[in-house]
mmCIF file of C-alpha atoms in Angstrom:
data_model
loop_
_atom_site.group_PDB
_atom_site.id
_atom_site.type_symbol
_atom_site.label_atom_id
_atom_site.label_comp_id
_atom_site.label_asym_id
_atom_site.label_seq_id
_atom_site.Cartn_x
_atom_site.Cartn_y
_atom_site.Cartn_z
ATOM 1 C CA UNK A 1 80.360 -13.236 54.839
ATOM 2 C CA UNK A 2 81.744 -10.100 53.072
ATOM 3 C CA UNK A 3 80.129 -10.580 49.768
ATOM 4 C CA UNK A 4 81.900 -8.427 47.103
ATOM 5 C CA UNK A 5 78.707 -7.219 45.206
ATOM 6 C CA UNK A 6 78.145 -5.231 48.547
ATOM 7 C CA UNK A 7 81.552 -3.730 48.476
ATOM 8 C CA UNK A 8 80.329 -2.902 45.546
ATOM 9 C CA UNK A 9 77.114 -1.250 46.207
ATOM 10 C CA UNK A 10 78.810 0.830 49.217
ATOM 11 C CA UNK A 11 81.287 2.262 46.645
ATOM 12 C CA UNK A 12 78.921 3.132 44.599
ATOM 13 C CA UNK A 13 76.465 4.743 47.531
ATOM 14 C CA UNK A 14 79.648 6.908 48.210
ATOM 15 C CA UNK A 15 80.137 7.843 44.890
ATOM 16 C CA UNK A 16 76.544 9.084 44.302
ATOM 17 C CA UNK A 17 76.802 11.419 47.721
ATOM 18 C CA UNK A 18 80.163 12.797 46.648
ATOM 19 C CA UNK A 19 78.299 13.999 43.304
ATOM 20 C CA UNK A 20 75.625 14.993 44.759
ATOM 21 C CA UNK A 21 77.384 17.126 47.712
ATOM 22 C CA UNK A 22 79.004 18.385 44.628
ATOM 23 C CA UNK A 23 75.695 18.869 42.651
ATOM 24 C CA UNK A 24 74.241 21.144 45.481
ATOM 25 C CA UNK A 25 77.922 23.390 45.801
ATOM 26 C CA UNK A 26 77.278 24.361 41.949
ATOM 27 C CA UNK A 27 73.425 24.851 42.776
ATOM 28 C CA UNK A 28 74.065 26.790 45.766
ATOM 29 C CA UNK A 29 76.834 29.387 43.538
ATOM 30 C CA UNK A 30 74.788 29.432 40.741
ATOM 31 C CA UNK A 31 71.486 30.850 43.017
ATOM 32 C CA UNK A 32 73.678 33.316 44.746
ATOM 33 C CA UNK A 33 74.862 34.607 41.479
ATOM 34 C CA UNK A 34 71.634 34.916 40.451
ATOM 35 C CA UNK A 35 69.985 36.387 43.370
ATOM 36 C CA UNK A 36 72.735 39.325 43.674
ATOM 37 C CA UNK A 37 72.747 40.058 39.841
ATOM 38 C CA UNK A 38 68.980 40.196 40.443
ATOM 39 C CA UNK A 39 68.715 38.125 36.941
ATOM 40 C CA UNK A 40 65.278 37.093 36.912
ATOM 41 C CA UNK A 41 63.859 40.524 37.698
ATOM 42 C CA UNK A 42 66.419 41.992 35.089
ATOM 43 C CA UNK A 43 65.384 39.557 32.425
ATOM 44 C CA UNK A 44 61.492 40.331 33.449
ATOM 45 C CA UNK A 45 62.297 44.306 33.560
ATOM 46 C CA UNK A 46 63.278 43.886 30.316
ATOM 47 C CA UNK A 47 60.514 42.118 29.036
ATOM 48 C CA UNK A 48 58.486 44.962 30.809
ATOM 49 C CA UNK A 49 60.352 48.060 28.937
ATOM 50 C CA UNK A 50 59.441 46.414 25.314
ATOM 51 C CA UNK A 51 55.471 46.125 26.565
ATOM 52 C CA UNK A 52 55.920 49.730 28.161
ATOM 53 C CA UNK A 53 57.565 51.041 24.521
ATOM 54 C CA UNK A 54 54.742 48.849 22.550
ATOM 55 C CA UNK A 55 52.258 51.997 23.836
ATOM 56 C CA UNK A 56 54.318 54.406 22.389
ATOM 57 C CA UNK A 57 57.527 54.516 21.096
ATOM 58 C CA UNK A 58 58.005 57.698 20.084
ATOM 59 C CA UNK A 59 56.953 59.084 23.317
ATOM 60 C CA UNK A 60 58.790 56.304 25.531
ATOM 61 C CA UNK A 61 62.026 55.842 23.981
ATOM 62 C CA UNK A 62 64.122 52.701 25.231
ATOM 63 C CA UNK A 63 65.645 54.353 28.036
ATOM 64 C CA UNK A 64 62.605 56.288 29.577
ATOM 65 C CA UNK A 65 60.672 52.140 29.390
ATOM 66 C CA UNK A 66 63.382 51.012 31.374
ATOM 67 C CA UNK A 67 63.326 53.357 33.652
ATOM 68 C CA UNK A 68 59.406 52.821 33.782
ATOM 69 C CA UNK A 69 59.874 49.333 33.866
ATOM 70 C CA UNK A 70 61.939 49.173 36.926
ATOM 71 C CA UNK A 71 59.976 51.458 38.777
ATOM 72 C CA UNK A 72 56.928 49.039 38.492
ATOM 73 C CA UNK A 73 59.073 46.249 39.485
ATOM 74 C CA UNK A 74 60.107 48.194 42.793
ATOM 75 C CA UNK A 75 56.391 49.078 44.324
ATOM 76 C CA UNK A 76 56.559 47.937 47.189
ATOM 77 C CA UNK A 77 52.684 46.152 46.775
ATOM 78 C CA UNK A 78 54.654 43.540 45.069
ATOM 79 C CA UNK A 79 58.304 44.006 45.690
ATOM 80 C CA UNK A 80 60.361 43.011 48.509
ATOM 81 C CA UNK A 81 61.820 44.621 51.522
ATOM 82 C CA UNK A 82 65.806 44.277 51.134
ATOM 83 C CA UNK A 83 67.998 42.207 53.227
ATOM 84 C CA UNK A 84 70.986 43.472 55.021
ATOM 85 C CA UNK A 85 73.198 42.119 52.250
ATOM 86 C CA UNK A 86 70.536 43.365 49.364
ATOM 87 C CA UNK A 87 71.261 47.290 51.186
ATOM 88 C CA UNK A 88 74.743 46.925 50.570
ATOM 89 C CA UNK A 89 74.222 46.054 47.157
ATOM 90 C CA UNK A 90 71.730 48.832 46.233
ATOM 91 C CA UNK A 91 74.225 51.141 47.754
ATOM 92 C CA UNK A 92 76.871 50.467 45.715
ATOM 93 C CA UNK A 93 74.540 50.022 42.492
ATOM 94 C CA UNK A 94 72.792 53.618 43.837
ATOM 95 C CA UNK A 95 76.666 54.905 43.563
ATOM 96 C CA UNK A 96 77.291 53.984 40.297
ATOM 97 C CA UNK A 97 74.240 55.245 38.647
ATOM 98 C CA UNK A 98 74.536 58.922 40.438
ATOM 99 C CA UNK A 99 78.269 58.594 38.851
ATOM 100 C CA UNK A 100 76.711 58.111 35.609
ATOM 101 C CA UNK A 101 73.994 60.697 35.949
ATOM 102 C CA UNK A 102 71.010 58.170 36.352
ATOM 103 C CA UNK A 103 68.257 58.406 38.745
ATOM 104 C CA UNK A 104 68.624 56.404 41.857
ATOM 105 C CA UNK A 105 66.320 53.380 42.776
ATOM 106 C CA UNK A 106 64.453 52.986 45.693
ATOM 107 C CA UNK A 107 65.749 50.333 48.123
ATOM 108 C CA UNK A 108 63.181 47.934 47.213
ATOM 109 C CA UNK A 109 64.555 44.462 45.895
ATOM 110 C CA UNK A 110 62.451 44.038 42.456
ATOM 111 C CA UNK A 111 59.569 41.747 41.746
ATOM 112 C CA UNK A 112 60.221 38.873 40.677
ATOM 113 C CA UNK A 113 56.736 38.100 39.150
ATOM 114 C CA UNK A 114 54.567 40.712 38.108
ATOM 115 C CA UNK A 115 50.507 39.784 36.675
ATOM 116 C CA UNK A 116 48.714 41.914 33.330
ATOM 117 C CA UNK A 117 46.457 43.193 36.334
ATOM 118 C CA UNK A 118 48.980 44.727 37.983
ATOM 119 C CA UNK A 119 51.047 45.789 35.094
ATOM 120 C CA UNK A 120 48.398 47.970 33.581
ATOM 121 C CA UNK A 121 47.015 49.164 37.030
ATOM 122 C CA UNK A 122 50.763 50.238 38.462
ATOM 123 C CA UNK A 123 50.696 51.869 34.967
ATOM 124 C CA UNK A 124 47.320 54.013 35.511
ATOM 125 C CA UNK A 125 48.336 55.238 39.170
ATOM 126 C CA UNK A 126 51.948 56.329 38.405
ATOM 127 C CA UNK A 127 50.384 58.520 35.187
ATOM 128 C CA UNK A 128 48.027 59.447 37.409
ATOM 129 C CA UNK A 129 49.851 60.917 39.706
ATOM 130 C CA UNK A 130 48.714 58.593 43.057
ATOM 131 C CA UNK A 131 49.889 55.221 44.750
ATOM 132 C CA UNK A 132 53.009 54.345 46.145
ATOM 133 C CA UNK A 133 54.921 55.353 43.560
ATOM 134 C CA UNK A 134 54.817 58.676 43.457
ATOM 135 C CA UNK A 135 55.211 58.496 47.104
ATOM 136 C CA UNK A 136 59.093 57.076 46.680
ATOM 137 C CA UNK A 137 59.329 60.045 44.673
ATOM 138 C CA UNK A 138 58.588 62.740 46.611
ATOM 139 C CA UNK A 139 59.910 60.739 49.593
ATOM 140 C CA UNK A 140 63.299 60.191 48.045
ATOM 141 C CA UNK A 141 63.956 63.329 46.279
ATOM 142 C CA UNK A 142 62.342 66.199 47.682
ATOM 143 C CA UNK A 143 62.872 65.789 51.022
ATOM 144 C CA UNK A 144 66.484 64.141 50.811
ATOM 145 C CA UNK A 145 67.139 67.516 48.880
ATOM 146 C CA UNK A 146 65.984 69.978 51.364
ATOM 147 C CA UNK A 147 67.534 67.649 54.147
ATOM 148 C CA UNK A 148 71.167 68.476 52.449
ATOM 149 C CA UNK A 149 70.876 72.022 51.819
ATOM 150 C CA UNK A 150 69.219 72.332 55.519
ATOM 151 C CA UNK A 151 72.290 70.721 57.152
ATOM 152 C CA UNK A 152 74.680 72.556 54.427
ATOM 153 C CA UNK A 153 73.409 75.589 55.687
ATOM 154 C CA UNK A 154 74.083 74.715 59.845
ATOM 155 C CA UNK A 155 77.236 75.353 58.980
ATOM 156 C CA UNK A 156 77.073 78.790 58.242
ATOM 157 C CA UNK A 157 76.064 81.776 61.016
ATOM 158 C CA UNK A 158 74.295 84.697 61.500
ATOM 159 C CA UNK A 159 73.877 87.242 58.010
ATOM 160 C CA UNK A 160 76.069 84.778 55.978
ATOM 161 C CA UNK A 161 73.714 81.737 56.199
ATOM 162 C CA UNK A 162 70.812 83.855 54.798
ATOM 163 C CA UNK A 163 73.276 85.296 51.302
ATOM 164 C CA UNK A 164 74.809 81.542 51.224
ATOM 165 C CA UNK A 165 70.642 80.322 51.332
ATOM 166 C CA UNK A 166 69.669 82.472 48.365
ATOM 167 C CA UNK A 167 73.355 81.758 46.692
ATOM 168 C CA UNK A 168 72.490 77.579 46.734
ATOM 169 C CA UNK A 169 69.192 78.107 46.099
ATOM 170 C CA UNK A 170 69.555 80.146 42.520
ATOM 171 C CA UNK A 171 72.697 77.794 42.159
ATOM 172 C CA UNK A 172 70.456 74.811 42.003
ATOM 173 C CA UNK A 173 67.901 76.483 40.197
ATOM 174 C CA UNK A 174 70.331 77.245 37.358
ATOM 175 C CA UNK A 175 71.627 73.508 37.210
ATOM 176 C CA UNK A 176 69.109 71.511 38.087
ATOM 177 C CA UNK A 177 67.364 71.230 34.483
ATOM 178 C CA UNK A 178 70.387 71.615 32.382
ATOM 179 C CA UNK A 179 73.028 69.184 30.643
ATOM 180 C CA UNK A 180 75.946 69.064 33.277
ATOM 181 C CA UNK A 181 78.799 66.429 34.508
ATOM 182 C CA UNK A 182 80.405 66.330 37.847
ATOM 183 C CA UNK A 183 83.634 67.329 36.480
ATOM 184 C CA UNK A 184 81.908 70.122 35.545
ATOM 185 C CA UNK A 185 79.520 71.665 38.487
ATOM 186 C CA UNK A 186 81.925 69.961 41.964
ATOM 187 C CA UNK A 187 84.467 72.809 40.931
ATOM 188 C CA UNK A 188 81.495 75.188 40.559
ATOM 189 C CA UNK A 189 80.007 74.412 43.918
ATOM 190 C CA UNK A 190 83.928 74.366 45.749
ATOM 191 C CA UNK A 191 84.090 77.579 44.137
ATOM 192 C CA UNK A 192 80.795 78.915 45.520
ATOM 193 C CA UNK A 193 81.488 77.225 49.290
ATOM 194 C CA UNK A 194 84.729 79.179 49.060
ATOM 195 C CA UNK A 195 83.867 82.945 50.007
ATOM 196 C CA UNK A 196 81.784 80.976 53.206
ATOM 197 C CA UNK A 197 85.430 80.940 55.636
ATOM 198 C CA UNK A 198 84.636 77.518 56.360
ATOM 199 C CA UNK A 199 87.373 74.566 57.160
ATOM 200 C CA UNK A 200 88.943 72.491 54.247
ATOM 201 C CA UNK A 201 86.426 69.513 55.943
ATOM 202 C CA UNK A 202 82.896 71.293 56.086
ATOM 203 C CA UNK A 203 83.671 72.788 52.534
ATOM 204 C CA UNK A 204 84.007 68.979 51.043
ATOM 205 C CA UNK A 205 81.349 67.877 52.994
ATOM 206 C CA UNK A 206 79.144 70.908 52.275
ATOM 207 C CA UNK A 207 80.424 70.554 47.963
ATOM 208 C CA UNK A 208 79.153 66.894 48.134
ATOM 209 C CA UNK A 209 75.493 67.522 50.211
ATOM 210 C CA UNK A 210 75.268 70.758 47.390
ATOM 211 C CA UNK A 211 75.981 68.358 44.453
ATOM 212 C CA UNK A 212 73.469 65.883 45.911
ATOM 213 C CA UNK A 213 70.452 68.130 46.720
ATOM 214 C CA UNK A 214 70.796 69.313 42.721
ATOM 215 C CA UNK A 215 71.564 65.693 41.473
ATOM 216 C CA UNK A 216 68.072 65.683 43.790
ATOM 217 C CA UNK A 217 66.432 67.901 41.860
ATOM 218 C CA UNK A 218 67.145 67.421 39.052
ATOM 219 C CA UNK A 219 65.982 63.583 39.124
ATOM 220 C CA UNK A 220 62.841 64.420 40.615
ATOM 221 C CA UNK A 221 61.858 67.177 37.493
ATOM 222 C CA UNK A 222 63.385 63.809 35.128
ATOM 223 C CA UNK A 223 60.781 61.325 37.550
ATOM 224 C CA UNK A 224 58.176 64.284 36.279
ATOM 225 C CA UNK A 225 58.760 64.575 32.684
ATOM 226 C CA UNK A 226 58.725 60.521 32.555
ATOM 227 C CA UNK A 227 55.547 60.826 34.104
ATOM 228 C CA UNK A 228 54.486 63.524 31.548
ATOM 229 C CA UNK A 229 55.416 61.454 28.578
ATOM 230 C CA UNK A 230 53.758 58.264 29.928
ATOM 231 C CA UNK A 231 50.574 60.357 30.352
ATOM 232 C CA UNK A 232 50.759 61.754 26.599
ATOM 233 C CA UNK A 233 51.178 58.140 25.371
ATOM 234 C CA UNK A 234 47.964 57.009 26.964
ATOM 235 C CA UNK A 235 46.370 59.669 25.915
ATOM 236 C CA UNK A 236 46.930 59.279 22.334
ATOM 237 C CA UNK A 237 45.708 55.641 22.751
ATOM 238 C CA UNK A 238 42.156 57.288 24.393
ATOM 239 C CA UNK A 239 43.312 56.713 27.981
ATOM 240 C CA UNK A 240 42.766 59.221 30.963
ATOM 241 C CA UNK A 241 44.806 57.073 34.251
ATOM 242 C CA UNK A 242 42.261 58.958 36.615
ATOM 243 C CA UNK A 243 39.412 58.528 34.484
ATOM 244 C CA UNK A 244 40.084 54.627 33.936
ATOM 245 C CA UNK A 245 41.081 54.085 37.702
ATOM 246 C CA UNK A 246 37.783 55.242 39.114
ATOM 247 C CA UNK A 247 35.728 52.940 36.713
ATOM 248 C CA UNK A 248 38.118 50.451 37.759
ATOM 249 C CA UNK A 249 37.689 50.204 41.037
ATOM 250 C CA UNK A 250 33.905 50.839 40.626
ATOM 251 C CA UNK A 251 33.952 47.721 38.348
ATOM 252 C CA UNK A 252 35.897 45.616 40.689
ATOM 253 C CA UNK A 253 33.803 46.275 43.776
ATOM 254 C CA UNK A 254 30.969 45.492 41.689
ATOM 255 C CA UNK A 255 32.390 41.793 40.751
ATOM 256 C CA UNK A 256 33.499 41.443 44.322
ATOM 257 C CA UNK A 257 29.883 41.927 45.471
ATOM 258 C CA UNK A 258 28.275 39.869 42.837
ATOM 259 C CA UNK A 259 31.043 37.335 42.477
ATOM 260 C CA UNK A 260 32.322 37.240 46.345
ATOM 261 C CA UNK A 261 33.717 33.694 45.919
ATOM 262 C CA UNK A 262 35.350 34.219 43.023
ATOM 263 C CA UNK A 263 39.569 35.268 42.719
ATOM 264 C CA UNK A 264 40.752 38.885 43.982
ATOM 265 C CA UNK A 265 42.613 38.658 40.491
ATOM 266 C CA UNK A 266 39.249 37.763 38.038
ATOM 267 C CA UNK A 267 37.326 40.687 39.817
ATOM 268 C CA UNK A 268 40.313 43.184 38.707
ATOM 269 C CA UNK A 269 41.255 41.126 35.732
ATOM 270 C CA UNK A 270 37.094 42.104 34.323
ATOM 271 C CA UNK A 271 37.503 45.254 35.727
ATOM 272 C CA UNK A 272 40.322 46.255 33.160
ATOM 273 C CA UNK A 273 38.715 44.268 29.981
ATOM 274 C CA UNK A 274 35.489 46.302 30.479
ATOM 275 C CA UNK A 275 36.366 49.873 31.486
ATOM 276 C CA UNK A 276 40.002 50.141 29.815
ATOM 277 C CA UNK A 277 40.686 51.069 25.813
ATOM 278 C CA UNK A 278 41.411 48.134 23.922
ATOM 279 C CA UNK A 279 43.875 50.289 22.090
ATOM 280 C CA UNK A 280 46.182 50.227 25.600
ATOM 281 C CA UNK A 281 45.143 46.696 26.410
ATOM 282 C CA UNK A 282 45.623 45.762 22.972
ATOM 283 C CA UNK A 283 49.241 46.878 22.905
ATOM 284 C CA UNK A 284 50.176 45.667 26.812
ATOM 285 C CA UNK A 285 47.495 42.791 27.514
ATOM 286 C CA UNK A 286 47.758 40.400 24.439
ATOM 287 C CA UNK A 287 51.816 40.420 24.131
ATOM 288 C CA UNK A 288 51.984 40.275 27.960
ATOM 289 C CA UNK A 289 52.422 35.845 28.194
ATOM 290 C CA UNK A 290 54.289 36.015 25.074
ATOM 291 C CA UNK A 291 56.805 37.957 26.172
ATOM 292 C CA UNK A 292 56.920 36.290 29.646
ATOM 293 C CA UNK A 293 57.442 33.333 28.380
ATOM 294 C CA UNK A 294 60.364 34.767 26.323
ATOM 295 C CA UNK A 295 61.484 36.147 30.000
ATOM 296 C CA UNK A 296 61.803 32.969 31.248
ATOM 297 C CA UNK A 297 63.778 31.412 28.559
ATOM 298 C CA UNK A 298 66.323 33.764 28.605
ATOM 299 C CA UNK A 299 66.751 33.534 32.853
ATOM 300 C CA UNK A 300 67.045 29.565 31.965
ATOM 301 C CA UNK A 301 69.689 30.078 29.668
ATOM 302 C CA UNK A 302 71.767 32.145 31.911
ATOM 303 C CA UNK A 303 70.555 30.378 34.661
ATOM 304 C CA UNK A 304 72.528 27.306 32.776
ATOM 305 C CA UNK A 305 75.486 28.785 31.879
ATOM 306 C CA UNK A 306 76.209 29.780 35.444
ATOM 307 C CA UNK A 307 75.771 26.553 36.474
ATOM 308 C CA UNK A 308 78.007 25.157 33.783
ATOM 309 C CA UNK A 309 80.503 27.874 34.569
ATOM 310 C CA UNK A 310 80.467 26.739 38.475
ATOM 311 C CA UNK A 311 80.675 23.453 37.723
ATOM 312 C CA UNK A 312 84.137 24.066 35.936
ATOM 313 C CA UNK A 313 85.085 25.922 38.026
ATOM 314 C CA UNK A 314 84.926 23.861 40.977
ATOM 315 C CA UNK A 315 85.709 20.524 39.253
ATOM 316 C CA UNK A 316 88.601 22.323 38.274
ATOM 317 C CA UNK A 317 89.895 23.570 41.452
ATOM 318 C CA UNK A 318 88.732 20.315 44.147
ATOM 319 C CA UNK A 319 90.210 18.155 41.588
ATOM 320 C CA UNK A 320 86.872 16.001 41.350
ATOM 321 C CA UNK A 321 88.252 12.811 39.337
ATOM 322 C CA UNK A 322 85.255 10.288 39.177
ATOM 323 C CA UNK A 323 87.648 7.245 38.363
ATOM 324 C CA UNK A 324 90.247 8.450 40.984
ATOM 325 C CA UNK A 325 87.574 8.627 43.524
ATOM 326 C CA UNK A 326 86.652 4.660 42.514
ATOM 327 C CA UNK A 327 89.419 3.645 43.087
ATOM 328 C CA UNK A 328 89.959 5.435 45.983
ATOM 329 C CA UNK A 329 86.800 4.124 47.536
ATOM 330 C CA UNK A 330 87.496 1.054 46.585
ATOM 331 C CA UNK A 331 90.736 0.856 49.203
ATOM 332 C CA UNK A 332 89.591 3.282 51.778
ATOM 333 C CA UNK A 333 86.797 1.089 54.010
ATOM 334 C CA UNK A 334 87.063 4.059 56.399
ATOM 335 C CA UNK A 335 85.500 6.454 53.975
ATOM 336 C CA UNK A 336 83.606 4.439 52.316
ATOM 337 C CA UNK A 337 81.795 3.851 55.349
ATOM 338 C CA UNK A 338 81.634 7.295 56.598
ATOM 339 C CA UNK A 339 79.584 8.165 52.999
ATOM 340 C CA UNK A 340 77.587 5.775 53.355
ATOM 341 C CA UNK A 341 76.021 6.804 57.105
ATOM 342 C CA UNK A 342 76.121 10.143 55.375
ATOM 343 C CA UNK A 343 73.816 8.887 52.932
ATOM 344 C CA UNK A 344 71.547 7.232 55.225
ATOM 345 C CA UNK A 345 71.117 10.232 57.559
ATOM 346 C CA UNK A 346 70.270 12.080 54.871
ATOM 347 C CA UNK A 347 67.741 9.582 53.614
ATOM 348 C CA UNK A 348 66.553 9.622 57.430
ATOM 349 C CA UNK A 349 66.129 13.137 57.470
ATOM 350 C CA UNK A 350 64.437 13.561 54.024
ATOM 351 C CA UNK A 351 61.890 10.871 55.193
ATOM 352 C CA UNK A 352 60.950 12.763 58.675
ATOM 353 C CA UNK A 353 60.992 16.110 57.063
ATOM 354 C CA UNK A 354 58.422 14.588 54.169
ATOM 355 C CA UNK A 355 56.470 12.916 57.145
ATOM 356 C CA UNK A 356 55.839 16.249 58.895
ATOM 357 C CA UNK A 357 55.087 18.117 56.104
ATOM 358 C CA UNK A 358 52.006 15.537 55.150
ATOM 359 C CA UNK A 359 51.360 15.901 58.744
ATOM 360 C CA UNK A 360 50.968 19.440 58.108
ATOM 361 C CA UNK A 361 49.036 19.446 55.403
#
C-alpha cells in the first residue's frame, strides 16, 4: 500500500540532498577562494606585522613589519612546499611586486599557524644573521644576480665581454641603492646594450636579465637594511639575537634532559621566559593570543561573506527554487527516487568510512 506520508518523506529526503549537494558547491568555492587569496595567512601576517611594530615602531615602520612578517610566515620549518597550481600563483604575484618595486617572496606557501615559540625564535635567527632565512636570501638574490649577468655576458666575445663586464658591473653599482623606476633605468640599460652589435633579440633579452640582476641587488642590500633595523630595535629593548639564541638552546637542552617526557614546545617555551628580556617578550609574548584571536575573527568574517557571496551567486544562476523543486518532486517519481538512493549511498558510505576510521584508531 502506497501510503502518502511516505511520498512524503521521499520528497522531503530529496529535498534535503539537493540542499545539501548545493551546501557543499558554496563550501567547495568559498575554500578555493580562500586557499588562492591565501586569506588566513594574510589575516595572520597581519596580525604578525602589528606584534613585529609593537618592538619598535620607529625603527620598523608598517611596511618594513610586513615585510618581516611575511618572511617568518615563509620559513620553510613551518611553511609549506607549493603545489603546481600555488607556483603559478607566486609567479604571477612575484610579477607584480617586481612591477611595483617590492622584494620578491620565496616560493614557499605561508604558514598558516605560527606558535609565540617560534615567533620570537624565527625573530632571533633572522637578526642574527643564521637559519633558513637568511639562506632564501642569499639563495634568491645573490646568486640569481650573478646567474643573469653571467649568461648576459655569453653573449658577448673576446675584448668586448671584458669592457661590457666592468660597464654592467659599475652600472649596477650606481643603481642598485638609489631611488629608480623601470621607466626610468630599461632605457638606460637598452642604451648601454647598444654599442655591444648584438641582434634586436639578445639586446631585449640581455636589457631584461640587466634590469633583473640590479632589481637583485638592490633587494638583497633592502633584505640587509631590514635586517639592520630589526637588530637596532632589539637592541634598544636589551636584546643581542646571538647572545639570546645560545642561552636558548642551552636552556632547552637542559629541560629536554631533565624534563624528557615533557612537550618539544614547554622545553623551548621555558627556554625563552628565562633567558629572553621581558622588555621583547613583554611587547611580542603577552599580545601574541590576543591578537590571534583577533586573526581569526577577521578570516571568519571573510570567510562568511564569501560564502554568502557564492551562495548568491549560484542560487542565482542554477535557478535553485525550494518550492519549485517541491513541487517538482512531488510529480517526478523518477527523481525522486534517484535522490533518494543518492542519499542512502551516501549514508552507506559515511557509515563504512566512520567504521574504518575507529578501526584505525
Amino acid at each position: 500500500m502506497d501510503l502518502p506520508v511516505l511520498k512524503y518523506l521521499d520528497i522531503l529526503i530529496g529535498l534535503a540532498v539537493v540542499m545539501l549537494m548545493g551546501s557543499v558547491l558554496v563550501t567547495a568555492v568559498t575554500q578555493f577562494v580562500l586557499s588562492v587569496s591565501y586569506a588566513r595567512a594574510r589575516y595572520l601576517r597581519d596580525g604578525l606585522s602589528s606584534l613585529v611594530q609593537q618592538i619598535d615602531r620607529e625603527r620598523l615602520p608598517e611596511k618594513t613589519a610586513l615585510y618581516i612578517a611575511s618572511r617568518l610566515l615563509r620559513n620553510p620549518l613551518i611553511g609549506r612546499a607549493p603545489s603546481p597550481l600555488g607556483m603559478v600563483f607566486t609567479w604571477i604575484r612575484n610579477r607584480g611586486r617586481l612591477l611595483l618595486g617590492k622584494a620578491e617572496l620565496p616560493g614557499v606557501n605561508p604558514a598558516d599557524v605560527i606558535q609565540r615559540e617560534e615567533l620570537v625564535l624565527f625573530l632571533l635567527q633572522w637578526a642574527a644573521g643564521e637559519g633558513l632565512l637568511l639562506s632564501q636570501d642569499e639563495d634568491r638574490y645573490s646568486q640569481q644576480a650573478a646567474r643573469r649577468i653571467h649568461k648576459t655576458l655569453e653573449a658577448f666575445a673576446g675584448a668586448s665581454r671584458a669592457a661590457a663586464e666592468a660597464s654592467i658591473h659599475a652600472f649596477i653599482g650606481h643603481w642598485k641603492d638609489g631611488r629608480w623606476r623601470a621607466w626610468r633605468i630599461l632605457p638606460a640599460i637598452w642604451q648601454l646594450i647598444g654599442s655591444s652589435g648584438l641582434g634586436i633579440g639578445s639586446r631585449l633579452a640581455s636589457t631584461w636579465r640587466i634590469y633583473r640582476a640590479i632589481l637583485d641587488r638592490r633587494l638583497e642590500s633592502e633584505a640587509a637594511k631590514i635586517r639592520q633595523s630589526l637588530n637596532a630595535a632589539l637592541a634598544q629593548l636589551g636584546v643581542q639575537p646571538d647572545e639570546a639564541l645560545k642561552k636558548i638552546r642551552e636552556r632547552a637542552v637542559g629541560n629536554e634532559r631533565a624534563y624528557p617526557g615533557a612537550a618539544a614546545l614547554s622545553w623551548y617555551a621555558d627556554a625563552i621566559a628565562s633567558t629572553v628580556s621581558a622588555q621583547l617578550l613583554g611587547r611580542v609574548n603577552t599580545w601574541f593570543d590576543n591578537v590571534i584571536a583577533r586573526v581569526a575573527d577577521n578570516f571568519s568574517l571573510e570567510a562568511k561573506i564569501w560564502s554568502a557571496a557564492a551562495a548568491l551567486i549560484i542560487v542565482l544562476s542554477v535557478q535553485l527554487d525550494s518550492l519549485a523543486l517541491l513541487r517538482r518532486l512531488e510529480t517526478d517519481d523518477k527523481l525522486r527516487a534517484l535522490l533518494v538512493e543518492e542519499a542512502q549511498q551516501q549514508s552507506k558510505a559515511y557509515e563504512e568510512a566512520e567504521k574504518k576510521l575507529k578501526e584505525a584508531q
